[in-house]
CSV table of C-alpha atoms in Angstrom, one decimal:
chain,number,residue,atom,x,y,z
A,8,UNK,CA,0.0,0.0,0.0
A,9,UNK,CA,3.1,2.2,0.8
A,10,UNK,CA,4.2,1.8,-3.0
A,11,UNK,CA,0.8,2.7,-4.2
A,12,UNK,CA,0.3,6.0,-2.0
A,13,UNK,CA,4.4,7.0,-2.9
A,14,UNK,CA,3.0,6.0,-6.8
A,15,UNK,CA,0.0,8.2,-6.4
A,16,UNK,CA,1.9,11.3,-4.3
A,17,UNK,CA,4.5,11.2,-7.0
A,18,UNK,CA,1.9,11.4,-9.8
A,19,UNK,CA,-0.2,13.9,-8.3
A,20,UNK,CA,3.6,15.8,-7.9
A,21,UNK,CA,4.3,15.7,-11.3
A,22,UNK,CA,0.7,16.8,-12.8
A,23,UNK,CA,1.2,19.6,-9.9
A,24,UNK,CA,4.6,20.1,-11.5
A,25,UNK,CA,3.6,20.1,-15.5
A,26,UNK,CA,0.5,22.8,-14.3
A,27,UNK,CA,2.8,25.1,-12.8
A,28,UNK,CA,5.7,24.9,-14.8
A,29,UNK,CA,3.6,25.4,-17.8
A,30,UNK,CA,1.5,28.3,-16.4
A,31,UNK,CA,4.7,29.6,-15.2
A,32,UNK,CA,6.5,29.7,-18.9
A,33,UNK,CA,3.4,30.4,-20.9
A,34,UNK,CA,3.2,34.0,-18.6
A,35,UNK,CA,6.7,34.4,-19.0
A,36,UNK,CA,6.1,34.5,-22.5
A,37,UNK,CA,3.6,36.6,-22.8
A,38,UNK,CA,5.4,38.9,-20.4
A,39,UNK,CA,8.6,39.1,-22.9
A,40,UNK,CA,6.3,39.4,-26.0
A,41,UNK,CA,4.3,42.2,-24.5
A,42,UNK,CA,8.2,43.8,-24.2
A,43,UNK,CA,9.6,43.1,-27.5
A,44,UNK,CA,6.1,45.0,-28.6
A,45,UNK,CA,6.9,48.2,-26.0
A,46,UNK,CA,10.5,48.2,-27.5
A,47,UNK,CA,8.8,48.2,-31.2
A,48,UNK,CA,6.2,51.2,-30.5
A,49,UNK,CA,9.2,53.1,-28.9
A,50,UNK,CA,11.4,52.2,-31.9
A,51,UNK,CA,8.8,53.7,-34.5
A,52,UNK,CA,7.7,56.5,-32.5
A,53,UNK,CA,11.7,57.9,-32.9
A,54,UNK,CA,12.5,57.2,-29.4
A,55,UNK,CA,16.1,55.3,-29.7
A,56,UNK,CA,17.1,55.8,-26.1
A,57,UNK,CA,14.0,54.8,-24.8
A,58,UNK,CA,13.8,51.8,-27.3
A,59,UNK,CA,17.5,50.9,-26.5
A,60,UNK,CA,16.4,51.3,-22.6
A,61,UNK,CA,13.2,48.6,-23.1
A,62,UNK,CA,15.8,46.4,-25.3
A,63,UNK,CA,18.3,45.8,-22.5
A,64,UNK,CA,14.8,45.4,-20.1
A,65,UNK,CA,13.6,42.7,-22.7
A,66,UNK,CA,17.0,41.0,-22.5
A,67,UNK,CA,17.7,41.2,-19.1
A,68,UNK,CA,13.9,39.6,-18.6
A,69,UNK,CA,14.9,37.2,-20.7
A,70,UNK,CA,18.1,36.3,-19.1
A,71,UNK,CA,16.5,35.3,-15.8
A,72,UNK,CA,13.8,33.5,-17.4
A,73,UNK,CA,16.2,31.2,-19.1
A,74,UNK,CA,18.1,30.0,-16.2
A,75,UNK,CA,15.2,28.8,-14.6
A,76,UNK,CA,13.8,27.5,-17.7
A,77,UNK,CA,16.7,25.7,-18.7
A,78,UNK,CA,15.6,23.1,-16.1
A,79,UNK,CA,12.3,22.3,-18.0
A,80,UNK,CA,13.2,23.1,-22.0
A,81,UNK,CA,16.0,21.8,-24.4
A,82,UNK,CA,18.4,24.2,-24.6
A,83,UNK,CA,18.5,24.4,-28.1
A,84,UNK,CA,15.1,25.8,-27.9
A,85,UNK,CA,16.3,28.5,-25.7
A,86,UNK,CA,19.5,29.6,-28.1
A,87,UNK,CA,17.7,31.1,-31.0
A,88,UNK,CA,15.6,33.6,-28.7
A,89,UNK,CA,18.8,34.1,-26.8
A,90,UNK,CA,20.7,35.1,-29.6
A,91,UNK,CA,17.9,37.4,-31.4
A,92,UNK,CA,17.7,39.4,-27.7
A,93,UNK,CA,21.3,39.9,-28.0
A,94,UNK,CA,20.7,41.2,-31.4
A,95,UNK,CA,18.0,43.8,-30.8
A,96,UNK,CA,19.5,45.4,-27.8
A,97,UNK,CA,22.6,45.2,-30.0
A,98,UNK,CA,20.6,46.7,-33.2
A,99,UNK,CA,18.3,48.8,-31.1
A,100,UNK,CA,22.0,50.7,-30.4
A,101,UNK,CA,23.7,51.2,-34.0
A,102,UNK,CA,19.9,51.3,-35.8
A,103,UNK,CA,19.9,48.4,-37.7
A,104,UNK,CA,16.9,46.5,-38.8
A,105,UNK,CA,14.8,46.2,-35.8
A,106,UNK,CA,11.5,45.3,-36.9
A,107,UNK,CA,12.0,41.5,-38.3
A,108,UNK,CA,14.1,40.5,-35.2
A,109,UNK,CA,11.2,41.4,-33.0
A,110,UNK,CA,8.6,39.4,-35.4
A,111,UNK,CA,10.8,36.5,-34.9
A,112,UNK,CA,11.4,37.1,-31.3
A,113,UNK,CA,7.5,37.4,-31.0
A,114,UNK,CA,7.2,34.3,-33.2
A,115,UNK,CA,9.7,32.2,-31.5
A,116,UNK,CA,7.9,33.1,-27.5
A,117,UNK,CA,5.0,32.3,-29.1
A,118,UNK,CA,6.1,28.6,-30.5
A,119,UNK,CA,8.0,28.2,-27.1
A,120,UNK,CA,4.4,29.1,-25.3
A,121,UNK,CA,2.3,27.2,-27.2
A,122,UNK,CA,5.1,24.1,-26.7
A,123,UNK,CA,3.7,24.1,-23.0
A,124,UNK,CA,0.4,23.8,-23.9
A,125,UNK,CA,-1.7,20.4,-24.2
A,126,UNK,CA,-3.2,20.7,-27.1
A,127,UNK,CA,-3.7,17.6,-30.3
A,128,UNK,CA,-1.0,18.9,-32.5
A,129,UNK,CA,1.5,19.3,-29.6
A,130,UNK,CA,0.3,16.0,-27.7
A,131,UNK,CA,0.1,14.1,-30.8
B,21,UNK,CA,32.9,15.9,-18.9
B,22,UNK,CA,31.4,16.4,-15.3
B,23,UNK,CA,28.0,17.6,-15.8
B,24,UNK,CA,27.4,13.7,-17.5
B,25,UNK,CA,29.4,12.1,-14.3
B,26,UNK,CA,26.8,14.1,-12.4
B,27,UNK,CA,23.9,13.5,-14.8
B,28,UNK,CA,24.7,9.6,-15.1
B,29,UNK,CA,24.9,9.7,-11.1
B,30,UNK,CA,21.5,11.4,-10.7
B,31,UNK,CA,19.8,9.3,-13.7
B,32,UNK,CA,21.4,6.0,-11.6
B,33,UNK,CA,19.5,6.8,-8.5
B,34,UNK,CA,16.5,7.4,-10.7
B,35,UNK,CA,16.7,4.4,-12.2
B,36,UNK,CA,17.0,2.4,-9.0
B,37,UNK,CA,14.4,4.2,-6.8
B,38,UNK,CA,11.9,3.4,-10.0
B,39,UNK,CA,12.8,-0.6,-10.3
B,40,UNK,CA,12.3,-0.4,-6.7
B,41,UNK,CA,9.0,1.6,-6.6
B,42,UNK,CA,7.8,-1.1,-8.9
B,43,UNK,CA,9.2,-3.8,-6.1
B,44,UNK,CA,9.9,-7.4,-6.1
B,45,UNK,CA,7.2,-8.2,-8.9
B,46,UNK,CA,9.7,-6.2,-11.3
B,47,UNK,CA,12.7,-8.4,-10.6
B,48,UNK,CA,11.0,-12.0,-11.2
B,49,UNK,CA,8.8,-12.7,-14.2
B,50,UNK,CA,8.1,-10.0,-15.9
B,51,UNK,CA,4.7,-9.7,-16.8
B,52,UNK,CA,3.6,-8.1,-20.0
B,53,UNK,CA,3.0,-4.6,-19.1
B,54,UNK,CA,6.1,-4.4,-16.5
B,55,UNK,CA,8.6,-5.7,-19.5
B,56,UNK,CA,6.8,-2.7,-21.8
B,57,UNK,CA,7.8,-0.3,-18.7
B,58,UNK,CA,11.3,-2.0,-18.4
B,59,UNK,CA,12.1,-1.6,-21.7
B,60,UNK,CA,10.8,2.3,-22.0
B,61,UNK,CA,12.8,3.1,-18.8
B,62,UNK,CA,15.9,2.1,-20.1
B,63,UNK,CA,15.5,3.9,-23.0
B,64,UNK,CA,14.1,7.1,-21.8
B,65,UNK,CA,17.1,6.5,-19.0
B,66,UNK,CA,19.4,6.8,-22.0
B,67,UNK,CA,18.3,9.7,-23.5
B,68,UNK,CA,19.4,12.4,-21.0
B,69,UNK,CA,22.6,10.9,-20.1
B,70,UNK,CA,24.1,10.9,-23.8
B,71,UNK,CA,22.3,14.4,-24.8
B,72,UNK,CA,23.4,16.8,-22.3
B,73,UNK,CA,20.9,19.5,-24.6
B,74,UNK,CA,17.9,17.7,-23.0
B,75,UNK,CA,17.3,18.6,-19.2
B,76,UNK,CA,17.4,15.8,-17.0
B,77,UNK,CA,13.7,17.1,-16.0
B,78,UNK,CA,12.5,15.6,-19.2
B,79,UNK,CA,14.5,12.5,-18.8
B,80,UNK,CA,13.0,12.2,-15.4
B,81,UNK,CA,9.4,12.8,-15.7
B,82,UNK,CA,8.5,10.1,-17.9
B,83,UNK,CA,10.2,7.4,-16.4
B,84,UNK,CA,8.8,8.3,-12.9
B,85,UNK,CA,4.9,9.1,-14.4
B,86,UNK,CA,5.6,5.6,-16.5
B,87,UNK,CA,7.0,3.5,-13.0
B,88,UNK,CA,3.5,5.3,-11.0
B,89,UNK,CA,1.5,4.0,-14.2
B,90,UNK,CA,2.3,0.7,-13.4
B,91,UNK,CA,1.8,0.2,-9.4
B,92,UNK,CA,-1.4,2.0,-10.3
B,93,UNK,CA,-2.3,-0.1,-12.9
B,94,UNK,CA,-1.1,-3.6,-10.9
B,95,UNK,CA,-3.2,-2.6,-8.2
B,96,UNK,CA,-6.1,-2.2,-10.0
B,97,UNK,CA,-4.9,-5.8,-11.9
B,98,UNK,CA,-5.1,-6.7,-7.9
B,99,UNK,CA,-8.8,-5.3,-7.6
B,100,UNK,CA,-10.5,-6.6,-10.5
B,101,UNK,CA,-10.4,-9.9,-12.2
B,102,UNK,CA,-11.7,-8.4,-15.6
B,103,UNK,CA,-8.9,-5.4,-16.1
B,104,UNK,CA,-6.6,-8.4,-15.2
B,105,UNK,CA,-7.2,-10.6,-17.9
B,106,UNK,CA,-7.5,-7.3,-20.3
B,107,UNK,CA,-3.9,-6.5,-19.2
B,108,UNK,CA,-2.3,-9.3,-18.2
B,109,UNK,CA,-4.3,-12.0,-20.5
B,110,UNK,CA,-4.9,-15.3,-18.7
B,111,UNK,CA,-3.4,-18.9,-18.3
B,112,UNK,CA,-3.7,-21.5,-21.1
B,113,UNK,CA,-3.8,-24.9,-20.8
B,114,UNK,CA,-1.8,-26.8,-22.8
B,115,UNK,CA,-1.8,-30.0,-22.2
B,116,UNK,CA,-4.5,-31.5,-20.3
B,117,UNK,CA,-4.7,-35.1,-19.1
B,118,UNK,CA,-1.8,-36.1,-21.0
B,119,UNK,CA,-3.2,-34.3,-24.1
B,120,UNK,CA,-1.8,-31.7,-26.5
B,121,UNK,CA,-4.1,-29.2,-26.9
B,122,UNK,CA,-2.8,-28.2,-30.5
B,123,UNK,CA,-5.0,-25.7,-31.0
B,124,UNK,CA,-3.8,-23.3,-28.2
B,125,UNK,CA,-0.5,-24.3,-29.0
B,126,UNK,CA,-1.1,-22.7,-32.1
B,127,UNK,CA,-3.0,-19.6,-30.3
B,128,UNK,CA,-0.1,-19.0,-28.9
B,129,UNK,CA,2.5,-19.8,-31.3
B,130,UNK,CA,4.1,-22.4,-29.6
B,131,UNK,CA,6.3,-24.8,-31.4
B,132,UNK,CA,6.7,-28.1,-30.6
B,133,UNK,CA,10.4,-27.2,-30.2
B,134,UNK,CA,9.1,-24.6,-27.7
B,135,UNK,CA,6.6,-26.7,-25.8
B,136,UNK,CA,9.8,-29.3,-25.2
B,137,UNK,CA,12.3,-27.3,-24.4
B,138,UNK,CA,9.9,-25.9,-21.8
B,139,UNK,CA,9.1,-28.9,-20.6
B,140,UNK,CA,13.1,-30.3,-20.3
B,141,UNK,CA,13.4,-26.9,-18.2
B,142,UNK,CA,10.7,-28.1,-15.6
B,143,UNK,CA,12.7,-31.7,-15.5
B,144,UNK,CA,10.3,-33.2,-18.1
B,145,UNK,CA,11.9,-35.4,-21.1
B,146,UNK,CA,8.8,-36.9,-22.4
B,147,UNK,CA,5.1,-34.9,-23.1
B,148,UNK,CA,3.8,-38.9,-22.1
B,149,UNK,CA,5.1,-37.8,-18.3
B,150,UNK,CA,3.0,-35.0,-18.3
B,151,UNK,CA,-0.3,-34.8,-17.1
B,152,UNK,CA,-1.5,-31.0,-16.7
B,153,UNK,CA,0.6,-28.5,-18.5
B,154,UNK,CA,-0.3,-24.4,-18.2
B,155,UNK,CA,1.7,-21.5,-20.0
B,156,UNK,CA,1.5,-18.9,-17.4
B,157,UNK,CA,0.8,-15.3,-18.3
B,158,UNK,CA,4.4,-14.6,-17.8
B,159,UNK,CA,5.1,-17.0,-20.8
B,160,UNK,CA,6.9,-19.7,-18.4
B,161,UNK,CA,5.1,-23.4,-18.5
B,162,UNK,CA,4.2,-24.8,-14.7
B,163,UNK,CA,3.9,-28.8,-15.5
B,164,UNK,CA,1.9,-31.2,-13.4
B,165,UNK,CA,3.7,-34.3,-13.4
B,166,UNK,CA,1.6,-37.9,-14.3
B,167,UNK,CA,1.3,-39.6,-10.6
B,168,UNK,CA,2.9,-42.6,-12.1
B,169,UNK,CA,6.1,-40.0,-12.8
B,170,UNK,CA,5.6,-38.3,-9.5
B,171,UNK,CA,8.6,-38.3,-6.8
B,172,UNK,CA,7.6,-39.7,-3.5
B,173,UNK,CA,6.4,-37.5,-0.6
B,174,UNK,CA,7.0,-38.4,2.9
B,175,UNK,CA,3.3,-38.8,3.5
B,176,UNK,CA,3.3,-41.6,0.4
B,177,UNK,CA,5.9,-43.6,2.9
B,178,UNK,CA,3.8,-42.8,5.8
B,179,UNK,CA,6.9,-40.3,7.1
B,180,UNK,CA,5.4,-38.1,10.1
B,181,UNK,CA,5.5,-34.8,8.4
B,182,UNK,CA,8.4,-32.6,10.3
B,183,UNK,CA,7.5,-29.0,10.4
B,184,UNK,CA,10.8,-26.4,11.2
B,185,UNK,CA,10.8,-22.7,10.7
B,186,UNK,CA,14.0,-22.3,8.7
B,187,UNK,CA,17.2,-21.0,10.9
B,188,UNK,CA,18.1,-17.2,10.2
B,189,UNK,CA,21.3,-15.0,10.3
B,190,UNK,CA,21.6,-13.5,13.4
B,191,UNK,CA,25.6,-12.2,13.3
B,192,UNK,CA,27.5,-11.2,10.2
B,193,UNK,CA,30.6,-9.9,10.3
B,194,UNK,CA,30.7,-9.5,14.1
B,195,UNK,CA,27.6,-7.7,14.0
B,196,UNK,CA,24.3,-8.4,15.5
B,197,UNK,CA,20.7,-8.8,13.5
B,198,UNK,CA,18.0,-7.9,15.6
B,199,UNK,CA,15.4,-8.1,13.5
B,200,UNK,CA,16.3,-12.0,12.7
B,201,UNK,CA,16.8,-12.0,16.5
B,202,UNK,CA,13.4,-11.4,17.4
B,203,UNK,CA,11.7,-13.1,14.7
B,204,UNK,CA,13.2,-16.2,16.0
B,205,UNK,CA,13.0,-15.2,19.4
B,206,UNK,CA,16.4,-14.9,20.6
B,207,UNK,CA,17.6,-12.4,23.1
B,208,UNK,CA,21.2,-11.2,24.3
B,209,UNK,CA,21.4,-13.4,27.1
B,210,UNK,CA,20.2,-16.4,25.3
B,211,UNK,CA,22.7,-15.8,22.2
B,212,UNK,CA,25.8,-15.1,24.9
B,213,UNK,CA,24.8,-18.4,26.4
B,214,UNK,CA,25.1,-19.8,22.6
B,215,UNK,CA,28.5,-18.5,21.6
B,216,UNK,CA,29.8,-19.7,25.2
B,217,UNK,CA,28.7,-23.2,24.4
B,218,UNK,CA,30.2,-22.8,21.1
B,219,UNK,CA,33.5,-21.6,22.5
B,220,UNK,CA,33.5,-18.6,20.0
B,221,UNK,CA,33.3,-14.8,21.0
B,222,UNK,CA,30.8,-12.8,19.2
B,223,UNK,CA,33.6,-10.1,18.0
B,224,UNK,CA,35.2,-13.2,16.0
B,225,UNK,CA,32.3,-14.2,14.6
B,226,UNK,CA,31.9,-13.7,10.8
B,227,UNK,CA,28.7,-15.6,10.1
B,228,UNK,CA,26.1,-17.2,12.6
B,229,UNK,CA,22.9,-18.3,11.9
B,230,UNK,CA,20.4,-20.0,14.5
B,231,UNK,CA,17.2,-21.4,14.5
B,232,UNK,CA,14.1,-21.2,17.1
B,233,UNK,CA,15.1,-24.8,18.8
B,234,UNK,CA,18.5,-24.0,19.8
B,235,UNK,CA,20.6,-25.0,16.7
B,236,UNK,CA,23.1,-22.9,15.3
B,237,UNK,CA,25.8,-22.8,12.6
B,238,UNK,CA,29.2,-20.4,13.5
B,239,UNK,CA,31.9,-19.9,11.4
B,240,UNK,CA,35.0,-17.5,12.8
B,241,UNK,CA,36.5,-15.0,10.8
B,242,UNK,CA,39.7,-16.9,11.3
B,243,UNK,CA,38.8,-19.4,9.6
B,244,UNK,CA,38.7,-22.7,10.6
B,245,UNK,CA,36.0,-25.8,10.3
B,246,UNK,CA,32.6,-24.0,11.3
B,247,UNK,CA,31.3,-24.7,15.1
B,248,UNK,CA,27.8,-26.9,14.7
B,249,UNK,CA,25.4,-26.9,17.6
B,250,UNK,CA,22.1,-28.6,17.1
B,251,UNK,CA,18.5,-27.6,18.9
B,252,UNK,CA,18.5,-29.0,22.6
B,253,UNK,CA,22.8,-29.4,22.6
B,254,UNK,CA,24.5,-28.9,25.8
B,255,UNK,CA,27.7,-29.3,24.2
């Protein structure tokens, strides 16, 4: 009887786990979108400082997202959107093309986000 | 070069507290659904430890939710007679009162080759010996032997049956084993008064096993023939 209540703690642990992890990254996500959109309205309004300010925000956010996140996502998931946040801070600065690498930053949170969630096409 | 030490470490323990979780029924016959989980664990198991991109969350999760699955599910193949024959299947005969049932033989994909090897592993050289033959859900064959083929019992030679609880270690290594000490009712005083009489003290013992009517077996650490002492021995 031992094995079964351990079996069925464990399981209820890990459902516990999956909900709040999930929850946890999907908010995350949304959280780093809604920035990536902030540093885009300050971008097109002319405001480069402020932009450039929200850009190091976004990738600082993302920074101590990762760490954590790294415990529950393959890393190579993480690399792409850690190399596009170094980018837009980095073109944000020297006004380069900003506009694509926040699509695909936006793009890539939301494939990450939607990763998380049980739906068919991710279950099956 | 570490982070895999550490990972194949971690991924170890995993892997042990699972088999164990799953207990004893795990490490006999394997059963058809624990053999599926076997064989996922060891692969899932693998996974992590050779791909240091995956985290060892992933790795983990399954093989714990997959090792739960099953002491769930063999409880409930405990419970109810129905979800046990749906999981497990159930026992065919194969051989009843000396006959071959061909058919199930065939059900099962038996060969002839099969059914006697089987049978040679169960002491059985000849189907004509065999009287009731079963292949158990685990896939191994229990074999009923004719009565003509039978080995004698001590009640077919009208031996008065002799019923003995089995003796248990209750020192290794010069260390003591309460819990085999109790189950056979021995106590410090009476097990001093048992290595006296055996001329051995307890820090030289290296193996001693006794039994609830006084017997025991002692062998030293030196060495030496063992010291024998049977049940009701003053000497």
């Amino acid at each position: 009887m031992t094995r079964i209540k351990l079996s069925a703690a464990i399981l209820l642990g890990l459902v516990i786990l999956s909900i709040v992890s999930g929850a946890w990254i999907i908010g995350s996500c949304r959280d780093l979108q809604i920035r990536s959109i902030q540093v885009e309205e300050a971008w097109l309004a002319g405001d480069v400082e402020e932009a450039y300010r929200l850009a190091c925000r976004l990738e600082e956010d993302w920074e101590s997202f990762r760490r954590p996140a790294a415990v529950f996502l393959r890393s190579r998931e993480l690399l792409e959107i850690d190399r596009i946040t170094s980018r837009v801070r980095y073109r944000t600065a020297s006004g380069g093309e900003l506009q694509p690498e926040l699509a695909e930053l936006r793009h890539m949170l939301e494939q990450l986000r939607s990763s998380v969630i049980p739906r068919p096409e991710t279950v099956l | 070069m570490s982070v895999i030490l550490i990972r194949a470490l971690l991924l170890y323990v995993l892997v042990i507290f699972s088999v164990r979780l799953m207990g004893k029924r795990q490490l006999g016959e394997l059963q058809p659904s624990e053999l599926v989980i076997t064989i996922l664990v060891s692969n899932i198991a693998t996974l992590p430890l050779e791909d240091t991109d995956i985290p060892l969350v992933i790795g983990a999760v399954p093989i714990l939710a997959l090792v739960c699955f099953e002491v769930l599910v063999s409880w409930l193949d405990l419970r109810s007679v129905r979800f046990r024959k749906v999981l497990s299947g159930s026992p065919k005969i194969i051989i009843s009162g000396g006959v071959i049932d061909y058919d199930v033989l065939r059900e099962l994909r038996f060969s002839v080759d099969d059914l006697m090897m089987a049978l040679r592993s169960k002491d059985v050289f000849s189907p004509e010996e065999v009287q009731f033959a079963i292949v158990e859900t685990t896939g191994s064959v229990s074999v009923m032997k004719k009565s003509a083929e039978d080995t004698l019992s001590r009640k077919d030679v009208g031996l008065s049956p002799e019923e003995s609880d089995p003796p248990q270690v209750v020192i290794t290594d010069g260390k003591l084993q309460r819990t085999a000490m109790e189950s056979i009712g021995l106590d410090d005083e009476k097990l001093a008064a048992l290595l006296k009489r055996a001329g051995v003290p307890r820090e030289e013992v290296f193996i001693m096993t006794a039994d609830p009517y006084g017997g025991c077996y002692i062998s030293r650490k030196s060495g030496g023939a063992p010291v024998l002492l049977k049940g009701g021995d003053e000497k």
